[in-house]
XYZ file of C-alpha atoms in Angstrom:
554
model
C 210.151 -8.598 86.138
C 209.919 -4.898 85.231
C 212.891 -3.537 83.373
C 213.506 -0.888 86.039
C 213.491 -3.516 88.756
C 215.973 -5.558 86.753
C 218.273 -2.606 86.151
C 218.120 -1.663 89.825
C 218.931 -5.214 90.872
C 221.824 -5.491 88.433
C 223.333 -2.247 89.629
C 223.247 -3.481 93.203
C 224.597 -6.934 92.583
C 227.408 -5.984 90.322
C 229.604 -3.028 89.285
C 230.741 -0.072 87.070
C 233.218 2.246 85.306
C 236.609 3.171 83.625
C 239.001 5.766 82.185
C 241.730 5.654 79.568
C 242.711 2.088 80.418
C 246.275 1.011 79.878
C 245.496 -2.679 79.474
C 247.254 -5.484 77.639
C 245.911 -8.806 76.517
C 247.158 -11.995 78.086
C 246.690 -15.566 76.965
C 243.085 -16.571 76.481
C 241.347 -18.665 79.079
C 238.771 -21.283 78.233
C 235.332 -20.153 77.106
C 232.580 -22.030 78.896
C 228.852 -21.916 79.534
C 229.010 -20.454 83.049
C 231.770 -17.874 83.161
C 232.138 -15.470 86.028
C 234.645 -16.675 88.629
C 237.566 -15.500 86.535
C 238.006 -13.335 83.464
C 240.503 -11.005 81.863
C 241.469 -7.751 83.577
C 239.575 -4.698 82.272
C 240.866 -3.559 78.891
C 239.801 -1.136 76.186
C 240.682 -0.427 72.569
C 240.816 3.347 73.112
C 243.976 5.195 72.216
C 246.519 5.479 75.052
C 247.962 8.865 75.884
C 250.992 10.010 73.924
C 253.521 11.134 76.508
C 256.403 13.551 75.923
C 259.921 12.122 75.856
C 261.232 14.981 77.993
C 262.684 14.690 81.492
C 259.925 13.817 83.948
C 259.332 13.517 87.698
C 256.683 11.341 89.345
C 254.984 12.125 92.660
C 253.040 9.331 94.360
C 250.096 10.763 96.266
C 248.369 7.536 97.332
C 249.973 4.121 97.864
C 247.800 1.000 98.012
C 245.087 2.795 99.896
C 242.203 0.505 100.845
C 238.590 1.611 100.499
C 236.455 -0.688 102.602
C 233.724 1.304 104.333
C 232.771 4.779 103.180
C 229.964 5.051 105.738
C 231.772 3.857 108.841
C 232.584 5.830 111.959
C 234.870 7.293 110.866
C 234.493 6.664 107.106
C 237.603 5.701 105.153
C 236.831 8.193 102.380
C 237.767 10.699 101.131
C 241.487 10.120 101.315
C 243.191 13.509 101.536
C 246.805 14.583 101.372
C 248.933 17.432 100.064
C 250.241 17.314 96.508
C 253.533 19.173 96.074
C 254.811 19.513 92.488
C 258.413 18.290 92.199
C 261.090 20.963 92.410
C 263.319 18.957 90.065
C 260.721 19.264 87.302
C 259.461 22.783 87.800
C 256.946 24.172 85.342
C 255.888 25.149 82.837
C 255.209 21.583 81.753
C 254.612 19.963 78.389
C 252.178 17.552 80.058
C 250.905 16.385 83.444
C 249.465 12.860 83.674
C 247.787 11.046 86.553
C 248.144 7.252 86.756
C 245.901 5.032 88.864
C 246.350 1.358 89.689
C 243.573 -0.616 91.352
C 243.004 -4.156 92.623
C 239.885 -5.889 93.939
C 238.696 -9.469 94.454
C 235.488 -11.114 95.640
C 232.042 -9.638 95.112
C 231.301 -5.936 94.986
C 229.130 -3.259 93.416
C 230.449 -0.802 90.903
C 231.463 2.293 92.850
C 231.781 5.860 91.653
C 234.826 7.858 92.645
C 236.173 11.341 92.085
C 239.494 13.128 92.320
C 239.919 16.791 93.257
C 243.039 18.942 93.332
C 242.774 22.225 95.204
C 239.019 21.665 95.388
C 238.769 21.419 91.589
C 237.276 18.255 90.093
C 239.881 16.673 87.805
C 238.386 13.190 87.331
C 235.014 11.478 87.672
C 235.226 7.720 87.280
C 234.015 4.382 88.573
C 235.418 1.011 89.441
C 235.117 -2.264 87.577
C 233.376 -5.067 89.400
C 235.659 -7.862 90.549
C 235.818 -11.527 89.774
C 236.068 -13.987 92.648
C 239.732 -14.585 91.791
C 240.473 -10.861 91.499
C 241.269 -8.253 88.850
C 243.498 -5.233 88.546
C 243.329 -2.261 86.259
C 245.397 0.768 85.324
C 244.071 4.151 84.270
C 245.829 7.189 82.848
C 244.283 10.638 82.733
C 245.579 13.881 81.220
C 245.662 16.707 83.789
C 247.661 19.189 81.699
C 244.863 21.750 81.487
C 244.926 22.038 85.294
C 248.570 23.186 85.266
C 247.723 26.580 86.889
C 246.781 24.695 90.063
C 250.145 22.930 90.214
C 252.056 26.108 89.330
C 250.515 27.811 92.364
C 252.369 25.434 94.704
C 251.228 22.678 97.070
C 247.550 21.738 96.672
C 245.107 19.529 98.511
C 244.532 16.133 96.865
C 241.275 14.295 97.525
C 240.264 10.801 96.359
C 236.664 9.925 97.258
C 235.405 6.327 96.847
C 232.512 5.274 99.076
C 232.620 1.472 99.302
C 230.677 -0.904 101.563
C 231.756 -4.386 102.616
C 229.861 -7.022 104.559
C 229.422 -10.794 104.622
C 228.091 -10.770 101.043
C 229.916 -7.911 99.338
C 233.528 -8.599 100.157
C 235.494 -6.636 97.568
C 237.937 -4.111 99.022
C 239.386 -1.638 96.517
C 243.150 -1.097 96.863
C 244.245 1.893 94.809
C 247.473 3.790 94.191
C 247.748 7.174 92.460
C 250.656 9.201 91.114
C 251.203 12.302 88.984
C 253.997 12.644 86.431
C 255.209 16.108 85.443
C 256.874 16.305 82.023
C 259.260 19.222 81.515
C 259.264 21.340 78.362
C 262.053 21.760 75.835
C 262.537 23.061 72.297
C 260.948 19.984 70.755
C 258.102 19.666 73.274
C 257.237 23.206 74.355
C 255.057 24.016 77.319
C 251.427 23.157 76.748
C 248.983 25.979 76.225
C 246.799 26.052 79.314
C 244.369 28.490 80.919
C 245.755 31.117 83.284
C 243.325 30.298 86.090
C 241.081 27.380 87.003
C 238.057 28.312 89.119
C 235.146 26.280 90.449
C 231.810 26.816 92.151
C 232.196 23.485 93.980
C 230.159 20.262 93.925
C 226.457 20.260 93.073
C 223.568 17.858 93.703
C 220.375 18.297 91.667
C 217.110 16.525 92.494
C 213.484 16.981 91.483
C 212.801 19.039 94.609
C 215.975 21.127 94.178
C 216.802 21.127 90.456
C 219.131 24.157 90.588
C 222.450 24.842 92.300
C 224.144 28.250 92.262
C 227.467 29.682 93.283
C 229.347 32.909 92.710
C 232.777 33.746 91.347
C 234.771 36.891 90.716
C 236.663 36.753 87.433
C 239.935 38.475 86.455
C 239.322 41.963 85.070
C 241.609 41.212 82.123
C 239.640 38.091 81.171
C 239.794 37.325 77.442
C 238.385 33.808 76.977
C 236.303 31.563 79.254
C 235.460 27.870 78.997
C 233.271 25.873 81.381
C 233.680 22.157 81.891
C 230.849 20.226 83.506
C 231.358 16.913 85.280
C 227.965 15.268 85.806
C 226.367 11.887 86.356
C 222.854 10.658 87.088
C 222.554 8.398 90.118
C 219.903 6.178 91.597
C 217.562 3.495 90.379
C 216.014 5.790 87.757
C 218.406 8.604 86.870
C 221.346 6.256 86.227
C 219.184 4.820 83.432
C 217.401 8.059 82.494
C 217.990 7.392 78.787
C 215.576 4.417 79.058
C 212.821 6.150 81.071
C 209.195 6.289 79.970
C 206.954 9.336 79.566
C 205.128 10.346 82.738
C 201.747 9.340 81.321
C 202.920 5.761 80.728
C 204.588 5.464 84.142
C 201.440 6.795 85.851
C 199.248 4.294 83.958
C 201.415 1.410 85.217
C 201.843 2.035 88.952
C 203.841 -0.501 90.913
C 205.586 -1.774 87.778
C 208.984 -0.244 88.561
C 208.834 1.829 85.359
C 210.454 5.253 85.752
C 208.922 8.399 84.315
C 210.072 11.827 83.145
C 211.044 10.455 79.718
C 214.505 9.685 78.304
C 215.765 13.247 77.692
C 217.998 15.032 80.192
C 219.476 18.506 79.846
C 221.825 20.359 82.200
C 221.624 24.121 81.703
C 224.450 26.424 82.778
C 223.487 30.021 83.544
C 225.414 33.264 84.010
C 223.623 35.796 86.227
C 220.356 33.947 85.600
C 220.732 33.810 81.810
C 221.072 30.383 80.140
C 224.545 30.369 78.591
C 225.141 26.741 77.595
C 223.660 23.267 77.805
C 224.937 19.741 78.329
C 223.106 16.668 77.040
C 224.828 13.881 78.980
C 226.128 10.817 77.180
C 224.224 7.614 78.171
C 227.062 6.140 80.222
C 226.415 2.514 81.215
C 228.489 1.217 84.097
C 229.644 -2.362 84.468
C 226.588 -3.291 86.539
C 224.105 -1.873 84.020
C 221.455 -4.121 82.411
C 223.565 -7.281 82.724
C 227.094 -7.288 84.206
C 228.137 -10.043 81.788
C 228.047 -7.404 79.025
C 231.060 -5.590 80.460
C 233.498 -8.399 81.293
C 236.161 -7.327 80.569
C 235.468 -4.361 78.224
C 233.735 -1.467 80.038
C 231.050 0.695 78.476
C 232.090 3.819 76.597
C 233.150 6.530 79.102
C 232.321 4.251 82.027
C 235.756 4.704 83.594
C 236.349 8.283 82.396
C 233.149 10.302 82.518
C 233.275 13.270 80.149
C 234.072 16.795 81.256
C 231.571 18.510 78.932
C 233.072 21.736 77.555
C 231.070 24.907 76.893
C 232.599 28.055 75.368
C 231.387 31.042 77.415
C 233.583 33.677 75.734
C 230.602 35.670 74.357
C 229.659 36.404 77.996
C 233.098 37.682 79.064
C 232.035 41.318 78.686
C 229.488 40.801 81.488
C 232.099 39.536 83.957
C 234.784 42.242 83.949
C 233.536 44.536 86.731
C 235.458 42.863 89.560
C 232.246 41.839 91.318
C 230.905 38.363 92.162
C 228.700 36.837 89.478
C 226.113 34.099 89.874
C 226.794 30.800 88.106
C 224.014 28.236 88.139
C 223.317 24.742 86.872
C 219.855 23.222 86.445
C 218.593 19.818 85.356
C 215.299 19.393 83.525
C 212.548 17.187 84.960
C 213.990 14.142 86.736
C 212.696 11.367 88.978
C 211.840 11.956 92.628
C 213.222 8.692 94.001
C 214.966 9.056 97.362
C 218.456 8.636 95.876
C 217.838 9.906 92.349
C 219.887 12.988 91.622
C 222.495 14.495 89.330
C 225.825 15.198 90.967
C 229.019 16.755 89.697
C 230.994 19.969 89.554
C 231.539 22.890 87.193
C 235.032 24.252 86.562
C 235.839 27.474 84.719
C 239.028 27.721 82.643
C 239.981 31.393 82.339
C 242.422 32.857 79.803
C 243.582 36.404 80.477
C 245.124 39.157 78.363
C 248.771 39.376 79.408
C 249.128 42.757 77.679
C 246.697 44.723 79.816
C 245.316 44.849 83.354
C 241.773 45.367 82.118
C 239.676 44.321 79.167
C 236.218 45.529 78.219
C 233.452 43.868 76.262
C 229.784 43.253 75.625
C 227.304 40.506 74.837
C 225.767 41.657 71.557
C 223.422 38.815 70.625
C 221.796 36.133 72.751
C 219.440 33.643 71.143
C 219.683 30.753 73.630
C 216.391 29.074 74.487
C 215.505 28.778 78.188
C 214.931 25.066 77.572
C 215.051 22.601 74.679
C 212.009 21.938 72.507
C 210.742 18.466 73.483
C 207.964 16.457 71.825
C 206.500 13.124 72.926
C 204.421 10.650 70.892
C 203.019 7.870 73.129
C 200.941 4.780 72.350
C 199.842 2.982 75.530
C 198.738 -0.584 74.757
C 197.797 -1.222 78.404
C 198.996 -3.989 80.636
C 202.569 -2.705 80.802
C 203.082 -2.440 77.024
C 203.646 0.691 75.013
C 205.596 2.531 72.335
C 206.911 6.054 72.451
C 209.126 8.457 70.584
C 210.686 11.472 72.279
C 212.591 14.157 70.380
C 214.418 17.272 71.527
C 216.162 20.072 69.679
C 218.170 23.241 70.240
C 219.376 25.926 67.832
C 221.245 28.504 69.918
C 223.527 31.434 69.176
C 225.506 33.797 71.428
C 227.845 36.544 70.210
C 230.024 39.004 72.084
C 233.221 41.025 71.808
C 236.198 41.698 74.037
C 238.498 44.696 73.607
C 242.007 43.311 74.165
C 245.561 44.628 73.931
C 245.704 43.129 70.440
C 242.408 44.484 69.178
C 238.689 43.838 69.432
C 237.917 40.131 69.170
C 234.386 38.933 68.453
C 233.339 35.404 69.360
C 230.211 33.640 68.136
C 229.075 30.281 69.530
C 226.429 28.219 67.728
C 224.806 25.012 68.999
C 222.616 22.804 66.815
C 221.573 19.821 68.917
C 219.104 17.019 68.128
C 217.993 14.025 70.221
C 215.584 11.183 69.532
C 214.536 8.119 71.499
C 212.263 5.397 70.118
C 211.293 2.720 72.641
C 209.147 -0.386 72.452
C 208.203 -1.982 75.770
C 206.185 -5.157 76.258
C 205.290 -7.381 79.196
C 206.041 -4.654 81.791
C 209.647 -4.502 80.732
C 210.526 -8.113 79.990
C 210.716 -7.232 76.289
C 212.482 -3.946 75.508
C 213.789 -2.378 72.316
C 215.527 0.990 72.540
C 216.953 3.200 69.778
C 218.498 6.477 70.966
C 220.365 9.038 68.892
C 222.029 12.354 69.720
C 223.613 14.542 67.025
C 225.396 17.521 68.521
C 227.104 20.233 66.471
C 228.872 23.056 68.278
C 230.918 25.726 66.492
C 232.949 28.671 67.735
C 233.994 31.464 65.368
C 236.346 34.368 66.160
C 237.315 37.400 64.130
C 238.668 40.938 64.502
C 242.268 40.206 65.490
C 243.681 38.156 62.683
C 241.773 36.026 60.153
C 238.315 34.568 60.701
C 238.680 31.245 62.510
C 236.076 28.569 63.131
C 236.266 25.402 65.192
C 233.395 22.936 64.729
C 232.806 19.804 66.773
C 230.203 17.279 65.676
C 229.346 14.373 67.983
C 227.135 11.382 67.230
C 225.950 9.237 70.131
C 223.946 6.147 69.094
C 222.624 3.593 71.581
C 220.633 0.495 70.597
C 219.407 -2.062 73.137
C 217.385 -5.258 72.854
C 216.440 -7.057 76.043
C 214.196 -10.118 76.339
C 213.219 -12.355 79.257
C 211.116 -15.468 78.524
C 209.608 -18.129 80.776
C 208.402 -21.535 79.603
C 205.916 -24.004 81.066
C 208.724 -26.109 82.571
C 209.875 -23.193 84.693
C 212.955 -22.299 82.634
C 213.950 -18.639 82.418
C 216.032 -17.191 79.616
C 217.399 -13.640 79.539
C 219.169 -12.171 76.506
C 220.657 -8.692 76.148
C 222.398 -7.091 73.169
C 223.712 -3.559 72.800
C 225.313 -1.335 70.209
C 226.961 1.744 71.710
C 228.833 4.416 69.829
C 230.655 7.681 70.141
C 231.695 9.500 66.972
C 233.389 12.894 66.954
C 234.732 15.046 64.133
C 236.604 18.227 64.977
C 237.311 20.635 62.116
C 239.341 23.848 62.203
C 239.108 26.444 59.443
C 240.904 29.735 58.852
C 239.588 32.209 56.309
C 237.155 29.596 55.015
C 239.847 26.972 54.384
C 240.010 23.780 56.464
C 243.332 23.674 58.304
C 242.948 20.606 60.509
C 240.590 17.736 61.151
C 240.498 15.024 63.818
C 238.104 12.066 63.906
C 237.153 9.483 66.541
C 234.960 6.470 65.711
C 234.309 4.271 68.732
C 231.835 1.376 68.744
C 231.131 -1.371 71.265
C 228.808 -4.347 70.737
C 228.341 -6.575 73.803
C 225.870 -9.455 74.261
C 224.885 -11.577 77.259
C 222.689 -14.590 77.992
C 221.496 -16.083 81.272
C 219.526 -19.325 81.390
C 218.205 -20.974 84.567
C 216.210 -24.166 84.920
C 217.023 -27.316 82.993
C 220.593 -25.995 82.710
C 222.630 -23.020 83.851
C 224.165 -20.726 81.253
C 226.164 -17.555 81.871
C 227.747 -16.376 78.659
C 228.786 -13.095 77.091
C 230.730 -11.614 74.215
C 231.889 -8.187 73.107
C 233.581 -6.538 70.152
C 235.088 -3.079 70.479
C 236.476 -1.020 67.603
C 238.282 2.301 68.004
C 239.655 4.448 65.178
C 241.093 7.939 65.320
C 242.986 10.391 63.155
C 244.552 13.713 64.039
C 247.846 15.465 64.768
C 249.281 12.317 66.362
C 248.551 10.213 63.284
C 246.108 7.377 62.654
C 245.249 4.761 65.261
C 243.097 1.641 65.061
C 242.472 -1.231 67.445
C 239.812 -3.936 67.627
C 239.177 -6.262 70.583
C 236.931 -9.342 70.674
C 236.078 -11.399 73.754
C 233.967 -14.456 74.537
C 233.193 -15.354 78.154
C 235.725 -12.877 79.445
C 238.714 -13.933 77.344
C 240.141 -12.705 74.011
C 239.241 -14.780 70.973
C 242.679 -14.405 69.406
């Protein structure tokens, strides 16, 4: 069976995704050679949110809402209501946190869902797949940066989860959602947040329509601007874009289920037609990806809390201060043309204004941002559905601009040094796959002119290793084995006047394995080990989880 056919089948039969999971371990169940009817609730080793100890008020916006049929007449999604911040805990707030609680039992796909407040995307996530006996999960998500929406008064709240149930896929998702507003005091002051949160609305990018544009008018006293991009690839090919083959190999193996366009994807954000920043999406694997046994009960990295990729657009502020609408666009590089293959998401803009003046001025003084990444491909086609290829991509971008503020002229320089490589070995039309992907992303922002020279540098490492093998013997037995090594490593360093002032580190690794054997015996077995370490202002944190057949080993 071709690897793409297998991945497509797994995604349909089983499920996906998570967020910052607030999970606890319960007593271990028995490990056995055919697990699947029951296993531990979803859990992760990632660091839980640190919540203020100030007075707080909780507003429930959705209580045990069932999502059964997102395509019915009428559909039961999106769920919409009005979110009114609590008068007893008026802002400004030290933190705002959203909590979700979900339950599902039976059989069901992984389903994507999104949350919007006032039309602004605040969460992109997915559901875990259920066991026959049922699971529940809890998620917590920091919404503090969206405080300007809540401060403006009542807002629309939208929760969109398109599920389908029938005689085979019986799982109905029952989900509750609430927001907790934490007041500020002398010990926990109000969080620093943007002054406005703007959005160009949802986008959908396909091969035929790879670009979406919108327009926004920005405050004329704008001082700093950050974009955050929510994005995910969907469909039989784009969900697994990181494992795609070069076009030449896909064309030489028609009918094999092998997807083309290569493993590199880039989302380019533009301002008035000029490329201003790029996102290289993390290879998120949902709980139905490759083999669902890999993700019971530990989800893939970012599977329940898809990243909001942040891009500093401050060098471009000087172009946006005329009080007129400006065009904001997002484009994806070459992607598959399957009927349901597209990139969807939303771009938000976090605007900080100068409170000391009604108008700022500025200019973009240097722009060395490539229109697209440099991509090279080295392909060896061994014929008959076997081949080897290496794909690399690189970017070395710089943008610099100044803004004249009430506290002086501030210059901002943004540098991006990004490198990607994918080495793949495919045999037997996808029954034997080895994949080694790496992304090393360094982004730095420097400011000077009003106070000392400051630099913030973020380095991210994103390794993904996969081995997948399906064998068949003369007796008709089939054996399928999958092993993965996923990672996300981030180091954030702040420096003032050339001296390092703060550093925060995240090291997150996940190593799941799965085996399926059919024929002379039936085997369904899986294991996973997750390790998460972090350091920073909140102190060190470390947790390791190990599971066999869905239950903790200790």
